[in-house]
XYZ file of C-alpha atoms in Angstrom:
276
model
C 98.841 23.780 8.979
C 102.452 24.605 9.795
C 101.384 27.972 11.277
C 98.775 26.354 13.541
C 101.241 23.770 14.767
C 103.801 26.460 15.482
C 101.255 28.545 17.398
C 100.168 25.564 19.490
C 103.762 24.681 20.328
C 104.491 28.264 21.325
C 101.505 28.331 23.673
C 102.522 25.009 25.216
C 106.085 26.239 25.687
C 104.822 29.458 27.256
C 102.642 27.576 29.732
C 105.533 25.295 30.611
C 107.871 28.217 31.254
C 105.214 29.954 33.351
C 104.740 26.785 35.395
C 108.470 26.468 35.981
C 108.682 30.109 36.989
C 105.821 29.708 39.439
C 107.405 26.590 40.935
C 110.710 28.412 41.335
C 108.988 31.354 43.029
C 107.187 29.049 45.451
C 110.419 27.199 46.215
C 112.211 30.466 46.894
C 109.400 31.634 49.190
C 109.386 28.348 51.105
C 113.155 28.258 51.181
C 113.338 31.558 53.023
C 111.441 29.978 55.908
C 113.171 26.637 56.254
C 113.445 25.902 59.992
C 116.932 25.549 61.428
C 117.950 22.172 62.875
C 117.477 23.625 66.353
C 113.954 24.789 65.493
C 113.061 21.369 64.106
C 113.989 19.844 67.459
C 111.185 21.926 68.963
C 108.443 20.992 66.542
C 108.909 23.817 64.047
C 108.701 21.920 60.766
C 107.530 24.627 58.377
C 106.747 28.312 58.001
C 104.082 29.304 60.505
C 105.057 26.783 63.181
C 106.954 29.299 65.341
C 105.559 29.949 68.813
C 106.335 31.962 71.910
C 109.406 30.821 73.786
C 110.326 28.060 71.354
C 114.004 28.139 72.365
C 113.376 28.177 76.100
C 111.207 25.113 75.675
C 114.301 22.974 75.090
C 115.198 22.963 78.761
C 111.818 22.866 80.458
C 109.774 20.138 78.848
C 110.705 17.561 81.472
C 109.568 19.442 84.538
C 108.089 22.783 85.457
C 110.150 25.011 87.754
C 108.941 25.690 91.249
C 107.542 29.218 91.014
C 106.125 31.192 93.895
C 103.200 33.410 92.956
C 103.207 37.009 94.223
C 100.426 38.149 96.545
C 98.497 39.705 93.642
C 98.632 37.818 90.364
C 96.455 36.184 87.711
C 97.304 32.932 85.983
C 97.029 32.509 82.216
C 98.318 30.596 79.194
C 99.339 31.249 75.599
C 98.559 28.921 72.711
C 99.262 28.426 69.015
C 98.401 25.856 66.346
C 100.536 23.321 68.247
C 97.755 23.020 70.844
C 94.965 22.471 68.301
C 91.483 22.699 69.772
C 91.903 23.668 73.414
C 89.733 22.398 76.273
C 88.891 25.852 77.595
C 86.514 24.633 80.295
C 89.380 22.528 81.620
C 91.762 25.472 81.585
C 89.217 27.600 83.437
C 88.831 24.872 86.045
C 92.629 24.839 86.396
C 92.491 28.497 87.415
C 93.472 30.192 84.160
C 91.810 33.572 83.737
C 93.477 34.988 80.635
C 94.886 33.640 77.387
C 96.827 34.889 74.393
C 96.408 33.117 71.049
C 98.804 33.245 68.112
C 96.987 34.907 65.230
C 99.679 35.462 62.614
C 103.304 35.065 61.638
C 105.161 37.371 59.278
C 102.898 38.320 56.385
C 102.243 34.773 55.186
C 100.592 32.702 57.957
C 97.382 32.621 59.968
C 96.698 30.139 62.765
C 94.058 27.654 61.557
C 92.876 27.130 65.146
C 92.621 30.835 65.926
C 88.825 31.065 66.070
C 88.448 28.084 68.415
C 91.224 29.321 70.670
C 90.505 33.063 70.685
C 86.718 32.799 70.944
C 86.778 29.676 73.114
C 88.796 31.367 75.840
C 86.447 34.351 75.758
C 83.348 32.182 75.898
C 84.381 30.485 79.156
C 84.955 33.866 80.782
C 88.646 34.514 80.215
C 90.169 37.808 79.166
C 91.783 37.100 75.801
C 94.323 38.606 73.444
C 96.080 37.823 70.172
C 99.782 37.776 69.331
C 101.901 38.115 66.204
C 105.158 36.215 65.672
C 107.405 38.745 63.944
C 109.760 37.916 61.081
C 111.411 41.290 60.440
C 113.384 40.049 57.428
C 110.195 39.440 55.422
C 108.507 42.839 55.329
C 108.209 46.136 57.187
C 106.834 46.516 60.668
C 103.886 48.451 59.252
C 103.137 45.661 56.788
C 103.110 42.984 59.479
C 101.055 45.079 61.892
C 98.489 45.573 59.146
C 98.469 41.838 58.418
C 98.025 41.088 62.125
C 95.129 43.527 62.421
C 93.446 42.013 59.378
C 93.592 38.493 60.830
C 92.424 38.719 64.424
C 94.853 41.121 66.061
C 92.408 43.952 66.673
C 91.219 45.379 69.976
C 87.950 46.624 71.457
C 87.214 48.265 74.785
C 84.939 45.540 76.133
C 86.913 44.771 79.284
C 87.612 41.280 77.958
C 90.086 41.906 75.110
C 93.760 42.614 75.724
C 95.885 44.729 73.380
C 97.706 42.779 70.699
C 101.162 41.428 71.520
C 104.286 41.560 69.357
C 106.273 38.348 69.801
C 109.813 39.411 68.917
C 112.423 36.757 69.675
C 114.851 34.212 68.237
C 114.518 33.479 64.522
C 113.634 29.805 63.945
C 114.395 30.125 60.232
C 117.895 31.587 60.191
C 120.079 34.314 61.696
C 119.131 35.137 65.286
C 118.500 38.817 64.571
C 116.911 38.237 61.139
C 119.862 39.879 59.405
C 119.059 43.323 60.837
C 121.409 45.650 62.679
C 120.416 46.707 66.177
C 119.334 50.143 64.937
C 117.319 48.624 62.104
C 115.629 46.210 64.490
C 114.583 49.037 66.810
C 113.238 50.947 63.803
C 111.298 47.863 62.646
C 109.748 47.383 66.075
C 108.796 51.074 66.237
C 107.176 50.820 62.793
C 105.037 47.884 63.952
C 104.054 49.514 67.239
C 103.203 52.876 65.692
C 101.062 51.277 63.006
C 99.145 49.193 65.527
C 98.547 52.161 67.823
C 97.420 54.384 64.956
C 94.770 51.813 64.041
C 93.598 50.806 67.534
C 94.622 53.559 69.925
C 96.488 50.979 72.023
C 100.174 50.385 72.655
C 100.869 46.696 71.960
C 102.430 44.404 74.524
C 106.015 43.368 73.699
C 106.961 39.736 74.329
C 110.713 39.090 74.439
C 113.573 37.921 76.626
C 116.714 39.545 77.983
C 119.201 37.641 75.825
C 117.524 38.256 72.466
C 116.640 41.867 73.250
C 120.223 42.598 74.285
C 121.715 40.955 71.192
C 119.342 42.296 68.607
C 118.297 45.749 69.850
C 121.358 46.648 71.913
C 119.070 46.404 74.965
C 117.111 49.391 73.664
C 115.180 51.442 76.207
C 112.991 53.043 73.533
C 109.739 51.358 74.546
C 109.885 50.885 78.304
C 107.571 53.788 79.129
C 104.892 53.029 76.544
C 104.586 49.311 75.903
C 103.784 46.658 78.536
C 106.524 44.033 78.850
C 105.807 40.320 78.597
C 109.071 38.723 79.637
C 110.043 35.126 78.971
C 112.194 33.409 81.570
C 111.699 29.806 82.621
C 112.976 30.061 86.174
C 111.823 30.834 89.698
C 111.766 34.606 89.093
C 111.554 36.986 86.106
C 115.161 38.028 86.702
C 116.807 41.081 85.147
C 114.361 42.727 82.782
C 115.400 43.795 79.284
C 115.349 47.322 77.928
C 115.225 49.180 81.213
C 111.592 48.249 81.865
C 110.919 49.116 85.515
C 108.571 46.137 85.916
C 107.040 43.338 83.878
C 103.336 43.110 83.085
C 103.249 39.411 82.150
C 105.795 36.698 82.861
C 105.968 33.477 80.845
C 107.577 31.155 83.373
C 107.121 27.622 82.020
C 105.971 25.522 79.065
C 104.722 22.595 81.132
C 102.192 21.228 80.356
C 101.334 24.257 78.215
C 102.885 27.732 78.130
C 102.248 29.221 81.572
C 101.905 32.966 82.138
C 101.379 35.135 85.176
C 99.947 38.649 85.151
C 101.731 40.987 87.539
C 98.709 42.309 89.431
C 95.230 41.340 90.485
C 92.149 40.752 88.356
C 91.116 44.419 88.516
C 94.459 45.476 87.013
C 94.108 42.863 84.265
C 90.702 44.290 83.405
C 92.239 47.772 83.426
C 94.843 46.624 80.887
C 92.056 45.255 78.721
C 90.104 48.487 78.920
C 93.098 50.689 78.206
Protein backbone atom coordinates (compact mmCIF):
# COMPACT_ATOMS: atom_id res chain seq x y z
CA UNK A 1 0.00 0.00 0.00
CA UNK A 2 2.79 2.40 0.91
CA UNK A 3 4.60 1.60 -2.37
CA UNK A 4 1.49 2.30 -4.46
CA UNK A 5 0.88 5.58 -2.70
CA UNK A 6 4.49 6.60 -3.22
CA UNK A 7 4.34 5.72 -6.92
CA UNK A 8 1.13 7.70 -7.41
CA UNK A 9 2.58 10.73 -5.66
CA UNK A 10 5.72 10.55 -7.77
CA UNK A 11 3.68 10.47 -10.98
CA UNK A 12 1.56 13.41 -9.82
CA UNK A 13 4.68 15.38 -8.90
CA UNK A 14 6.24 14.58 -12.27
CA UNK A 15 3.17 15.79 -14.15
CA UNK A 16 3.09 18.96 -12.09
CA UNK A 17 6.75 19.71 -12.78
CA UNK A 18 6.24 19.02 -16.49
CA UNK A 19 3.27 21.39 -16.53
CA UNK A 20 5.27 24.12 -14.82
CA UNK A 21 8.13 23.62 -17.24
CA UNK A 22 5.80 23.86 -20.22
CA UNK A 23 4.20 27.02 -18.83
CA UNK A 24 7.62 28.57 -18.30
CA UNK A 25 8.67 27.70 -21.85
CA UNK A 26 5.51 29.24 -23.29
CA UNK A 27 5.99 32.37 -21.18
CA UNK A 28 9.57 32.70 -22.36
CA UNK A 29 8.51 32.28 -26.00
CA UNK A 30 5.74 34.86 -25.65
CA UNK A 31 8.00 37.16 -23.69
CA UNK A 32 10.49 37.37 -26.52
CA UNK A 33 7.79 38.93 -28.70
CA UNK A 34 6.22 41.43 -26.33
CA UNK A 35 5.44 44.56 -28.38
CA UNK A 36 7.17 47.76 -27.36
CA UNK A 37 5.02 50.65 -26.11
CA UNK A 38 5.50 52.35 -29.47
CA UNK A 39 4.32 49.23 -31.32
CA UNK A 40 1.24 48.97 -29.10
CA UNK A 41 0.29 52.50 -30.14
CA UNK A 42 0.02 51.17 -33.70
CA UNK A 43 -2.16 48.16 -33.00
CA UNK A 44 0.59 45.59 -32.48
CA UNK A 45 -0.68 43.81 -29.38
CA UNK A 46 0.95 40.40 -29.72
CA UNK A 47 3.37 38.30 -31.74
CA UNK A 48 2.24 38.18 -35.36
CA UNK A 49 0.60 41.62 -35.40
CA UNK A 50 3.51 43.35 -37.16
CA UNK A 51 2.80 44.80 -40.60
CA UNK A 52 4.53 46.74 -43.34
CA UNK A 53 5.35 50.32 -42.44
CA UNK A 54 4.02 50.12 -38.89
CA UNK A 55 6.25 52.98 -37.70
CA UNK A 56 5.51 55.29 -40.60
CA UNK A 57 1.82 54.85 -39.90
CA UNK A 58 2.13 57.03 -36.79
CA UNK A 59 2.30 60.20 -38.83
CA UNK A 60 -0.04 59.48 -41.72
CA UNK A 61 -3.27 58.13 -40.30
CA UNK A 62 -4.97 61.53 -40.31
CA UNK A 63 -4.52 62.37 -43.96
CA UNK A 64 -2.93 60.93 -47.05
CA UNK A 65 -0.16 62.97 -48.67
CA UNK A 66 -0.73 64.53 -52.05
CA UNK A 67 1.17 62.24 -54.40
CA UNK A 68 1.54 62.76 -58.12
CA UNK A 69 1.55 59.55 -60.13
CA UNK A 70 4.23 59.13 -62.82
CA UNK A 71 3.16 58.76 -66.44
CA UNK A 72 3.47 54.96 -66.25
CA UNK A 73 2.42 53.37 -62.98
CA UNK A 74 0.08 50.79 -61.47
CA UNK A 75 -1.75 51.24 -58.20
CA UNK A 76 -1.86 48.52 -55.55
CA UNK A 77 -2.24 47.80 -51.83
CA UNK A 78 -0.73 45.57 -49.17
CA UNK A 79 -2.73 43.89 -46.42
CA UNK A 80 -2.30 41.82 -43.27
CA UNK A 81 -4.56 40.34 -40.59
CA UNK A 82 -5.41 43.90 -39.49
CA UNK A 83 -7.63 44.26 -42.57
CA UNK A 84 -9.53 40.99 -42.01
CA UNK A 85 -11.65 39.93 -44.96
CA UNK A 86 -11.01 42.44 -47.72
CA UNK A 87 -13.64 43.70 -50.17
CA UNK A 88 -11.61 42.88 -53.27
CA UNK A 89 -14.30 43.89 -55.75
CA UNK A 90 -14.31 47.30 -54.09
CA UNK A 91 -10.54 47.58 -54.31
CA UNK A 92 -10.65 46.64 -57.99
CA UNK A 93 -13.28 49.31 -58.59
CA UNK A 94 -10.99 51.80 -56.83
CA UNK A 95 -8.33 51.10 -59.45
CA UNK A 96 -6.07 48.70 -57.57
CA UNK A 97 -4.42 46.17 -59.86
CA UNK A 98 -1.97 44.38 -57.58
CA UNK A 99 -1.81 43.36 -53.93
CA UNK A 100 0.67 41.88 -51.50
CA UNK A 101 -0.62 39.88 -48.53
CA UNK A 102 1.26 39.12 -45.33
CA UNK A 103 1.73 35.36 -45.15
CA UNK A 104 4.09 34.85 -42.22
CA UNK A 105 6.13 36.41 -39.46
CA UNK A 106 9.32 34.94 -38.04
CA UNK A 107 8.95 31.18 -37.72
CA UNK A 108 5.91 31.25 -35.44
CA UNK A 109 2.99 33.04 -37.16
CA UNK A 110 0.73 32.64 -40.18
CA UNK A 111 -1.91 35.18 -41.19
CA UNK A 112 -5.36 33.68 -40.49
CA UNK A 113 -6.86 35.77 -43.30
CA UNK A 114 -4.22 34.81 -45.85
CA UNK A 115 -6.40 32.61 -48.05
CA UNK A 116 -9.20 35.18 -48.34
CA UNK A 117 -6.75 37.97 -49.06
CA UNK A 118 -4.28 36.18 -51.34
CA UNK A 119 -6.86 34.25 -53.37
CA UNK A 120 -9.47 37.00 -53.24
CA UNK A 121 -7.19 39.52 -54.91
CA UNK A 122 -6.31 36.98 -57.60
CA UNK A 123 -9.93 36.07 -58.21
CA UNK A 124 -10.95 39.65 -59.05
CA UNK A 125 -8.13 39.91 -61.57
CA UNK A 126 -5.28 41.43 -59.58
CA UNK A 127 -1.67 40.34 -59.73
CA UNK A 128 -0.87 39.12 -56.22
CA UNK A 129 2.11 38.35 -54.04
CA UNK A 130 2.93 37.31 -50.48
CA UNK A 131 5.27 38.89 -47.94
CA UNK A 132 7.17 37.75 -44.86
CA UNK A 133 7.76 39.98 -41.83
CA UNK A 134 11.29 39.12 -40.75
CA UNK A 135 12.40 38.74 -37.14
CA UNK A 136 16.12 37.99 -37.54
CA UNK A 137 16.68 37.44 -33.82
CA UNK A 138 14.44 34.35 -33.81
CA UNK A 139 16.05 32.03 -36.35
CA UNK A 140 18.24 31.98 -39.45
CA UNK A 141 17.33 33.54 -42.74
CA UNK A 142 17.16 30.08 -44.30
CA UNK A 143 14.78 28.90 -41.59
CA UNK A 144 12.40 31.81 -42.09
CA UNK A 145 12.51 31.57 -45.88
CA UNK A 146 11.59 27.91 -45.59
CA UNK A 147 8.74 28.75 -43.21
CA UNK A 148 7.50 31.44 -45.61
CA UNK A 149 7.58 29.06 -48.56
CA UNK A 150 5.67 26.44 -46.59
CA UNK A 151 2.87 28.87 -45.72
CA UNK A 152 1.96 30.70 -48.91
CA UNK A 153 5.16 32.41 -49.98
CA UNK A 154 5.79 30.37 -53.11
CA UNK A 155 5.83 31.53 -56.72
CA UNK A 156 4.62 30.22 -60.08
CA UNK A 157 5.10 31.58 -63.57
CA UNK A 158 1.43 32.23 -64.31
CA UNK A 159 1.73 35.94 -65.04
CA UNK A 160 -0.42 36.69 -62.00
CA UNK A 161 1.89 35.85 -59.07
CA UNK A 162 4.65 38.19 -57.93
CA UNK A 163 7.86 36.96 -56.28
CA UNK A 164 7.74 36.81 -52.50
CA UNK A 165 8.74 39.93 -50.57
CA UNK A 166 11.00 40.15 -47.52
CA UNK A 167 9.68 42.82 -45.16
CA UNK A 168 12.79 43.87 -43.24
CA UNK A 169 12.26 46.92 -41.05
CA UNK A 170 11.93 48.25 -37.50
CA UNK A 171 11.53 45.65 -34.76
CA UNK A 172 8.19 46.07 -32.97
CA UNK A 173 9.29 43.72 -30.19
CA UNK A 174 12.60 45.20 -29.07
CA UNK A 175 15.92 46.56 -30.33
CA UNK A 176 15.60 48.29 -33.71
CA UNK A 177 18.15 46.04 -35.41
CA UNK A 178 17.07 42.85 -33.60
CA UNK A 179 20.35 42.72 -31.70
CA UNK A 180 22.39 42.01 -34.84
CA UNK A 181 25.47 43.85 -36.05
CA UNK A 182 25.32 45.40 -39.50
CA UNK A 183 27.45 42.60 -40.96
CA UNK A 184 25.31 39.94 -39.31
CA UNK A 185 22.14 41.56 -40.60
CA UNK A 186 23.46 41.58 -44.17
CA UNK A 187 24.42 37.92 -43.78
CA UNK A 188 20.94 37.09 -42.44
CA UNK A 189 19.25 38.83 -45.36
CA UNK A 190 21.52 37.02 -47.84
CA UNK A 191 20.68 33.68 -46.20
CA UNK A 192 16.95 34.35 -46.63
CA UNK A 193 17.27 35.54 -50.22
CA UNK A 194 19.52 32.69 -51.31
CA UNK A 195 17.23 30.09 -49.78
CA UNK A 196 14.16 31.55 -51.45
CA UNK A 197 15.86 31.76 -54.84
CA UNK A 198 17.19 28.21 -54.60
CA UNK A 199 13.65 26.95 -54.05
CA UNK A 200 11.78 29.15 -56.55
CA UNK A 201 14.31 30.46 -59.05
CA UNK A 202 13.24 34.02 -58.20
CA UNK A 203 14.99 36.86 -56.40
CA UNK A 204 12.62 38.13 -53.69
CA UNK A 205 11.53 41.74 -53.47
CA UNK A 206 13.03 43.63 -50.51
CA UNK A 207 10.72 45.98 -48.60
CA UNK A 208 12.53 48.49 -46.39
CA UNK A 209 13.16 52.18 -45.80
CA UNK A 210 16.23 54.40 -45.90
CA UNK A 211 16.51 55.00 -42.16
CA UNK A 212 16.30 51.37 -41.05
CA UNK A 213 18.48 50.08 -43.88
CA UNK A 214 21.16 52.66 -43.08
CA UNK A 215 21.12 51.91 -39.35
CA UNK A 216 20.97 48.16 -39.50
CA UNK A 217 22.88 47.16 -42.65
CA UNK A 218 25.26 50.11 -42.91
CA UNK A 219 23.34 51.06 -46.08
CA UNK A 220 24.59 47.87 -47.72
CA UNK A 221 24.73 47.82 -51.52
CA UNK A 222 24.90 44.01 -51.64
CA UNK A 223 21.47 43.46 -53.18
CA UNK A 224 20.81 46.43 -55.44
CA UNK A 225 21.55 44.60 -58.69
CA UNK A 226 19.57 41.44 -57.94
CA UNK A 227 16.55 42.18 -55.77
CA UNK A 228 13.71 44.59 -56.65
CA UNK A 229 13.33 47.39 -54.11
CA UNK A 230 10.02 48.16 -52.43
CA UNK A 231 10.69 51.42 -50.62
CA UNK A 232 8.56 52.84 -47.84
CA UNK A 233 8.29 56.61 -47.62
CA UNK A 234 5.07 58.41 -46.77
CA UNK A 235 5.69 61.62 -48.67
CA UNK A 236 5.21 63.20 -52.08
CA UNK A 237 8.18 61.34 -53.61
CA UNK A 238 10.21 58.18 -52.87
CA UNK A 239 13.19 60.34 -51.92
CA UNK A 240 16.75 59.05 -51.54
CA UNK A 241 16.76 55.30 -52.04
CA UNK A 242 18.60 52.99 -49.64
CA UNK A 243 21.45 50.68 -50.52
CA UNK A 244 22.48 52.29 -53.78
CA UNK A 245 19.44 50.98 -55.65
CA UNK A 246 19.33 52.89 -58.94
CA UNK A 247 15.51 52.91 -58.94
CA UNK A 248 12.59 51.58 -56.93
CA UNK A 249 10.21 48.92 -58.21
CA UNK A 250 7.37 49.56 -55.74
CA UNK A 251 6.76 52.57 -53.52
CA UNK A 252 4.56 52.41 -50.42
CA UNK A 253 3.49 56.03 -50.13
CA UNK A 254 0.59 56.10 -47.65
CA UNK A 255 -1.45 54.07 -45.17
CA UNK A 256 -4.71 55.91 -45.75
CA UNK A 257 -7.26 54.38 -45.86
CA UNK A 258 -5.22 51.21 -46.37
CA UNK A 259 -1.54 50.77 -47.26
CA UNK A 260 -1.13 52.33 -50.71
CA UNK A 261 1.52 51.15 -53.17
CA UNK A 262 2.57 52.23 -56.63
CA UNK A 263 4.42 50.07 -59.14
CA UNK A 264 7.10 51.98 -61.03
CA UNK A 265 6.07 51.08 -64.57
CA UNK A 266 3.05 50.16 -66.63
CA UNK A 267 0.91 47.04 -66.48
CA UNK A 268 3.11 45.19 -68.99
CA UNK A 269 6.15 45.68 -66.75
CA UNK A 270 4.18 44.46 -63.72
CA UNK A 271 3.28 41.31 -65.64
CA UNK A 272 6.94 40.94 -66.61
CA UNK A 273 7.92 41.06 -62.93
CA UNK A 274 5.35 38.37 -62.21
CA UNK A 275 6.64 36.18 -65.01
CA UNK A 276 10.28 36.60 -64.06
